[in-house]
Short mmCIF file of C-alpha atoms and ligand atoms in Angstrom, two decimals:
data_model
loop_
_atom_site.label_atom_id
_atom_site.label_comp_id
_atom_site.label_asym_id
_atom_site.label_seq_id
_atom_site.Cartn_x
_atom_site.Cartn_y
_atom_site.Cartn_z
CA UNK A 1 4.47 12.79 -5.04
CA UNK A 2 1.70 13.12 -7.62
CA UNK A 3 -0.54 10.10 -7.11
CA UNK A 4 -3.84 8.88 -8.56
CA UNK A 5 -5.89 6.34 -6.63
CA UNK A 6 -8.10 4.15 -8.81
CA UNK A 7 -10.47 1.28 -8.09
CA UNK A 8 -14.15 0.37 -8.23
CA UNK A 9 -16.73 2.04 -6.01
CA UNK A 10 -16.30 0.76 -2.48
CA UNK A 11 -12.72 -0.43 -3.01
CA UNK A 12 -11.75 1.76 -0.04
CA UNK A 13 -10.29 4.71 -1.95
CA UNK A 14 -11.65 7.31 0.47
CA UNK A 15 -10.66 5.21 3.51
CA UNK A 16 -7.10 4.68 2.28
CA UNK A 17 -6.69 8.14 0.76
CA UNK A 18 -6.69 9.83 4.18
CA UNK A 19 -3.88 7.57 5.52
CA UNK A 20 -1.76 7.68 2.36
CA UNK A 21 -2.09 11.47 1.94
CA UNK A 22 -1.17 12.01 5.58
CA UNK A 23 1.81 9.59 5.36
CA UNK A 24 3.22 11.40 2.31
CA UNK A 25 2.14 14.90 3.47
CA UNK A 26 0.20 15.74 0.31
CA UNK A 27 -3.36 17.10 0.03
CA UNK A 28 -6.12 14.58 -0.69
CA UNK A 29 -8.42 15.74 -3.47
CA UNK A 30 -11.61 13.69 -3.80
CA UNK A 31 -13.95 14.67 -6.64
CA UNK A 32 -16.80 12.73 -4.97
CA UNK A 33 -16.30 14.72 -1.73
CA UNK A 34 -16.18 18.04 -3.61
CA UNK A 35 -19.38 17.17 -5.49
CA UNK A 36 -21.13 16.09 -2.26
CA UNK A 37 -20.08 19.32 -0.50
CA UNK A 38 -21.63 21.28 -3.39
CA UNK A 39 -24.80 19.19 -3.21
CA UNK A 40 -25.06 19.97 0.54
CA UNK A 41 -24.55 23.69 -0.10
CA UNK A 42 -27.13 23.64 -2.91
CA UNK A 43 -24.71 25.37 -5.30
CA UNK A 44 -25.31 25.35 -9.09
CA UNK A 45 -22.51 22.81 -9.44
CA UNK A 46 -24.13 20.63 -6.78
CA UNK A 47 -27.57 20.81 -8.42
CA UNK A 48 -26.06 19.80 -11.77
CA UNK A 49 -23.88 17.00 -10.31
CA UNK A 50 -26.65 15.50 -8.18
CA UNK A 51 -28.69 14.42 -11.21
CA UNK A 52 -25.86 12.12 -12.28
CA UNK A 53 -24.61 11.03 -8.86
CA UNK A 54 -27.99 9.80 -7.62
CA UNK A 55 -28.32 7.65 -10.74
CA UNK A 56 -24.77 6.30 -10.34
CA UNK A 57 -23.63 7.89 -13.61
CA UNK A 58 -20.53 9.99 -14.18
CA UNK A 59 -20.88 13.76 -14.01
CA UNK A 60 -20.09 15.15 -17.51
CA UNK A 61 -16.40 15.65 -18.24
CA UNK A 62 -16.64 19.42 -18.83
CA UNK A 63 -18.08 19.97 -15.33
CA UNK A 64 -15.61 17.64 -13.60
CA UNK A 65 -12.54 18.83 -15.48
CA UNK A 66 -13.26 22.51 -14.78
CA UNK A 67 -13.62 21.71 -11.08
CA UNK A 68 -10.37 19.73 -10.90
CA UNK A 69 -8.44 22.31 -12.96
CA UNK A 70 -9.48 24.93 -10.43
CA UNK A 71 -8.55 22.75 -7.42
CA UNK A 72 -5.14 21.84 -8.83
CA UNK A 73 -4.31 25.54 -9.21
CA UNK A 74 -4.24 25.98 -5.40
CA UNK A 75 -0.82 26.54 -3.83
CA UNK A 76 -1.07 23.44 -1.61
CA UNK A 77 -0.65 21.16 -4.66
CA UNK A 78 2.80 22.57 -5.57
CA UNK A 79 4.71 19.66 -4.01
CA UNK A 80 2.21 16.95 -4.94
CA UNK A 81 -1.28 15.60 -4.36
CA UNK A 82 -3.37 12.48 -4.08
CA UNK A 83 -6.33 12.37 -6.48
CA UNK A 84 -9.21 10.13 -5.33
CA UNK A 85 -11.89 9.63 -8.01
CA UNK A 86 -10.19 11.54 -10.82
CA UNK A 87 -9.48 10.69 -13.58
CA UNK A 88 -12.38 8.34 -14.23
CA UNK A 89 -12.25 8.26 -18.04
CA UNK A 90 -9.36 8.08 -20.49
CA UNK A 91 -10.31 11.56 -21.69
CA UNK A 92 -9.97 12.89 -18.11
CA UNK A 93 -6.57 11.14 -17.85
CA UNK A 94 -5.37 12.80 -21.06
CA UNK A 95 -6.52 16.19 -19.79
CA UNK A 96 -4.70 15.59 -16.48
CA UNK A 97 -1.49 14.72 -18.36
CA UNK A 98 -1.82 17.98 -20.30
CA UNK A 99 -2.49 20.04 -17.15
CA UNK A 100 0.60 18.60 -15.45
CA UNK A 101 2.77 19.04 -18.54
CA UNK A 102 1.76 22.74 -18.69
CA UNK A 103 3.25 23.14 -15.21
CA UNK A 104 6.37 21.09 -16.07
CA UNK A 105 5.22 18.07 -14.06
CA UNK A 106 4.31 14.43 -14.63
CA UNK A 107 2.23 11.93 -12.72
CA UNK A 108 4.47 9.72 -10.54
CA UNK A 109 2.28 6.72 -9.81
CA UNK A 110 -1.24 5.26 -10.05
CA UNK A 111 -2.30 2.96 -7.24
CA UNK A 112 -5.08 0.51 -8.07
CA UNK A 113 -7.10 -0.94 -5.18
CA UNK A 114 -8.24 -4.40 -6.28
CA UNK A 115 -11.43 -5.90 -4.84
CA UNK A 116 -14.26 -8.05 -6.28
CA UNK A 117 -17.88 -7.00 -6.94
CA UNK A 118 -19.51 -8.97 -4.08
CA UNK A 119 -17.18 -7.32 -1.56
CA UNK A 120 -18.04 -3.92 -3.06
CA UNK A 121 -21.76 -4.52 -2.53
CA UNK A 122 -21.15 -5.68 1.08
CA UNK A 123 -19.02 -2.63 1.82
CA UNK A 124 -21.24 -0.01 0.22
CA UNK A 125 -24.57 -1.29 1.51
CA UNK A 126 -23.17 -1.06 5.07
CA UNK A 127 -21.37 2.28 4.66
CA UNK A 128 -22.43 5.11 6.96
CA UNK A 129 -20.95 8.62 6.68
CA UNK A 130 -20.88 11.37 9.29
CA UNK A 131 -22.87 14.43 8.26
CA UNK A 132 -20.64 16.71 10.36
CA UNK A 133 -17.01 15.53 9.97
CA UNK A 134 -17.36 13.26 6.90
CA UNK A 135 -15.73 10.25 8.59
CA UNK A 136 -16.73 6.97 6.94
CA UNK A 137 -17.89 4.00 9.07
CA UNK A 138 -19.20 0.55 8.23
CA UNK A 139 -22.05 -0.93 10.22
CA UNK A 140 -20.39 -4.40 10.33
CA UNK A 141 -16.67 -3.96 9.55
CA UNK A 142 -16.04 -0.72 11.46
CA UNK A 143 -19.14 0.09 13.50
CA UNK A 144 -19.45 3.19 15.70
CA UNK A 145 -20.09 2.52 19.40
CA UNK A 146 -23.56 4.13 19.24
CA UNK A 147 -26.03 3.45 16.46
CA UNK A 148 -26.07 6.27 13.84
CA UNK A 149 -23.77 8.54 15.92
CA UNK A 150 -20.18 9.35 14.91
CA UNK A 151 -17.66 8.36 17.62
CA UNK A 152 -15.30 11.10 16.48
CA UNK A 153 -17.55 14.16 16.64
CA UNK A 154 -21.03 13.09 17.78
CA UNK A 155 -22.49 13.95 14.34
CA UNK A 156 -25.36 12.07 12.73
CA UNK A 157 -24.50 9.18 10.39
CA UNK A 158 -26.33 8.80 7.09
CA UNK A 159 -26.42 6.40 4.15
CA UNK A 160 -25.46 7.88 0.77
CA UNK A 161 -28.28 8.08 -1.80
CA UNK A 162 -26.15 6.19 -4.34
CA UNK A 163 -25.54 3.26 -1.96
CA UNK A 164 -28.71 1.26 -2.73
CA UNK A 165 -27.91 -2.19 -4.16
CA UNK A 166 -29.44 -1.31 -7.57
CA UNK A 167 -27.38 1.88 -7.91
CA UNK A 168 -24.23 0.12 -6.66
CA UNK A 169 -24.62 -2.51 -9.42
CA UNK A 170 -25.05 0.28 -11.99
CA UNK A 171 -21.94 2.11 -10.66
CA UNK A 172 -19.99 -1.13 -11.11
CA UNK A 173 -21.12 -1.30 -14.76
CA UNK A 174 -20.10 2.32 -15.26
CA UNK A 175 -16.72 1.52 -13.70
CA UNK A 176 -16.22 -1.49 -16.02
CA UNK A 177 -17.23 0.48 -19.15
CA UNK A 178 -15.75 3.90 -18.57
CA UNK A 179 -13.09 3.76 -15.83
CA UNK A 180 -11.39 0.36 -16.10
CA UNK A 181 -9.75 1.33 -19.46
CA UNK A 182 -7.51 3.53 -17.28
CA UNK A 183 -5.79 0.38 -16.02
CA UNK A 184 -4.43 -0.27 -19.54
CA UNK A 185 -3.76 3.43 -20.14
CA UNK A 186 -1.55 3.75 -17.06
CA UNK A 187 -0.20 0.18 -17.28
CA UNK A 188 1.20 0.94 -20.75
CA UNK A 189 3.04 3.94 -19.29
CA UNK A 190 4.56 1.87 -16.46
CA UNK A 191 2.79 3.95 -13.79
CA UNK A 192 0.42 1.33 -12.36
CA UNK A 193 0.87 -0.44 -8.99
CA UNK A 194 -1.88 -2.89 -7.97
CA UNK A 195 -2.69 -3.61 -4.32
CA UNK A 196 -4.99 -6.28 -2.89
CA UNK A 197 -7.62 -4.18 -1.07
CA UNK A 198 -9.27 -7.03 0.85
CA UNK A 199 -8.75 -7.73 4.55
CA UNK A 200 -8.46 -5.30 7.48
CA UNK A 201 -8.09 -1.59 6.67
CA UNK A 202 -4.67 -1.39 8.42
CA UNK A 203 -3.33 -4.29 6.29
CA UNK A 204 -4.45 -2.57 3.09
CA UNK A 205 -2.79 0.68 4.24
CA UNK A 206 0.46 -1.19 4.92
CA UNK A 207 0.40 -2.81 1.46
CA UNK A 208 -0.35 0.56 -0.17
CA UNK A 209 2.46 2.36 1.63
CA UNK A 210 4.90 -0.47 0.82
CA UNK A 211 3.95 -0.17 -2.86
CA UNK A 212 4.77 3.56 -2.68
CA UNK A 213 7.98 3.27 -0.59
CA UNK A 214 10.24 4.72 -3.26
CA UNK A 215 8.38 8.05 -3.07
CA UNK A 216 9.23 8.56 0.60
CA UNK A 217 11.57 11.48 1.13
P1 AP5 B 1 -17.05 8.82 -5.34
O1 AP5 B 1 -17.40 9.42 -4.05
O2 AP5 B 1 -15.65 8.96 -5.84
O3 AP5 B 1 -17.57 7.33 -5.34
P2 AP5 B 1 -16.90 5.92 -5.76
O4 AP5 B 1 -15.72 5.93 -6.66
O5 AP5 B 1 -18.07 5.16 -6.25
O6 AP5 B 1 -16.25 5.47 -4.51
P3 AP5 B 1 -16.89 5.40 -3.10
O7 AP5 B 1 -16.76 6.72 -2.41
O8 AP5 B 1 -18.29 4.82 -3.19
O9 AP5 B 1 -16.02 4.26 -2.44
P4 AP5 B 1 -14.54 4.26 -1.93
O10 AP5 B 1 -13.69 3.45 -2.87
O11 AP5 B 1 -14.06 5.64 -1.60
O12 AP5 B 1 -14.74 3.40 -0.61
P5 AP5 B 1 -14.80 3.85 0.93
O13 AP5 B 1 -13.42 4.15 1.41
O14 AP5 B 1 -15.87 4.87 1.17
O15 AP5 B 1 -17.97 9.44 -6.51
C1 AP5 B 1 -19.37 9.54 -6.33
C2 AP5 B 1 -20.01 10.03 -7.63
O16 AP5 B 1 -19.46 11.33 -7.97
C3 AP5 B 1 -19.76 9.18 -8.88
O17 AP5 B 1 -20.65 8.09 -8.97
C4 AP5 B 1 -19.96 10.23 -9.98
O18 AP5 B 1 -21.33 10.48 -10.19
C5 AP5 B 1 -19.33 11.47 -9.37
N1 AP5 B 1 -17.91 11.60 -9.72
C6 AP5 B 1 -16.85 11.58 -8.86
N2 AP5 B 1 -15.71 11.73 -9.53
C7 AP5 B 1 -16.03 11.85 -10.84
C8 AP5 B 1 -15.27 12.00 -12.04
N3 AP5 B 1 -13.91 12.06 -12.03
N4 AP5 B 1 -15.93 12.08 -13.22
C9 AP5 B 1 -17.27 12.04 -13.26
N5 AP5 B 1 -18.06 11.87 -12.17
C10 AP5 B 1 -17.44 11.77 -10.97
O19 AP5 B 1 -15.23 2.44 1.58
C11 AP5 B 1 -16.54 1.92 1.36
C12 AP5 B 1 -17.04 1.22 2.65
O20 AP5 B 1 -16.22 0.07 2.90
C13 AP5 B 1 -16.96 2.10 3.92
O21 AP5 B 1 -18.06 1.84 4.74
C14 AP5 B 1 -15.66 1.64 4.60
O22 AP5 B 1 -15.74 1.80 6.01
C15 AP5 B 1 -15.61 0.16 4.19
N6 AP5 B 1 -14.24 -0.33 4.04
C16 AP5 B 1 -13.18 0.32 3.49
N7 AP5 B 1 -12.08 -0.47 3.50
C17 AP5 B 1 -12.48 -1.67 4.06
C18 AP5 B 1 -11.81 -2.89 4.35
N8 AP5 B 1 -10.51 -3.07 4.07
N9 AP5 B 1 -12.55 -3.89 4.91
C19 AP5 B 1 -13.87 -3.72 5.20
N10 AP5 B 1 -14.55 -2.58 4.96
C20 AP5 B 1 -13.86 -1.56 4.40
#
């Protein structure tokens, strides 16, 4: 299954991506995670991407597309993948279509996680991420047992630099301007499935997997 997950910042894409990818046995490819790993390593890509990420803006297409083209050339994507955070512009979507067509493939489905702006702000301002294993917690909705310590690995939890309320509001504007046109782009092609992403995480996972049932082997 070749799947794109789309939705505003904080919709729960990263949270759901891990369950969906594991259920369908495909690799999860998150552009945000790849950029953050590069920022942590201090690579040239990370230094370039950080300028945009901290401001809540999109990293330029040429940087992002080169990175995704490289990742999609790995052998583990032969039978499918879940893309979290890419494409984020219609231009990126057109490039993805071309990349897949070159390999004789098409995108199977685009899953949209639907959630309103106030919920996004609540979710992102309380998000805490483990520095060691990358697991994502929420200080109210899914709190770890010990303050600022990951239950899974004992690593330190931190708040992302782009999760201040001002930057979250800007990311929502960027989503509305640059990413939401994808809903029409994929809707017109009959690829879009919308899922209500409010309520407990397990309920959202169940709705998502039900929406993708026909891709089960
Ligand atoms: P990215 O990391 O992709 O950020 P995003 O799209 O803004 O999404 P988030 O990671 O903030 O949220 P999410 O939807 O994954 O939610 P999560 O599951 O964590 O990208 C970061 C930056 O990288 C971009 O701003 C841009 O600069 C750059 N970038 C990335 N891709 C790019 C591209 N293609 N082109 C250009 N630039 C690009 O959940 C959020 C919180 O809510 C967590 O605390 C979680 O525990 C909690 N939560 C989740 N589900 C629920 C629930 N059902 N109920 C209650 N709480 C919940």
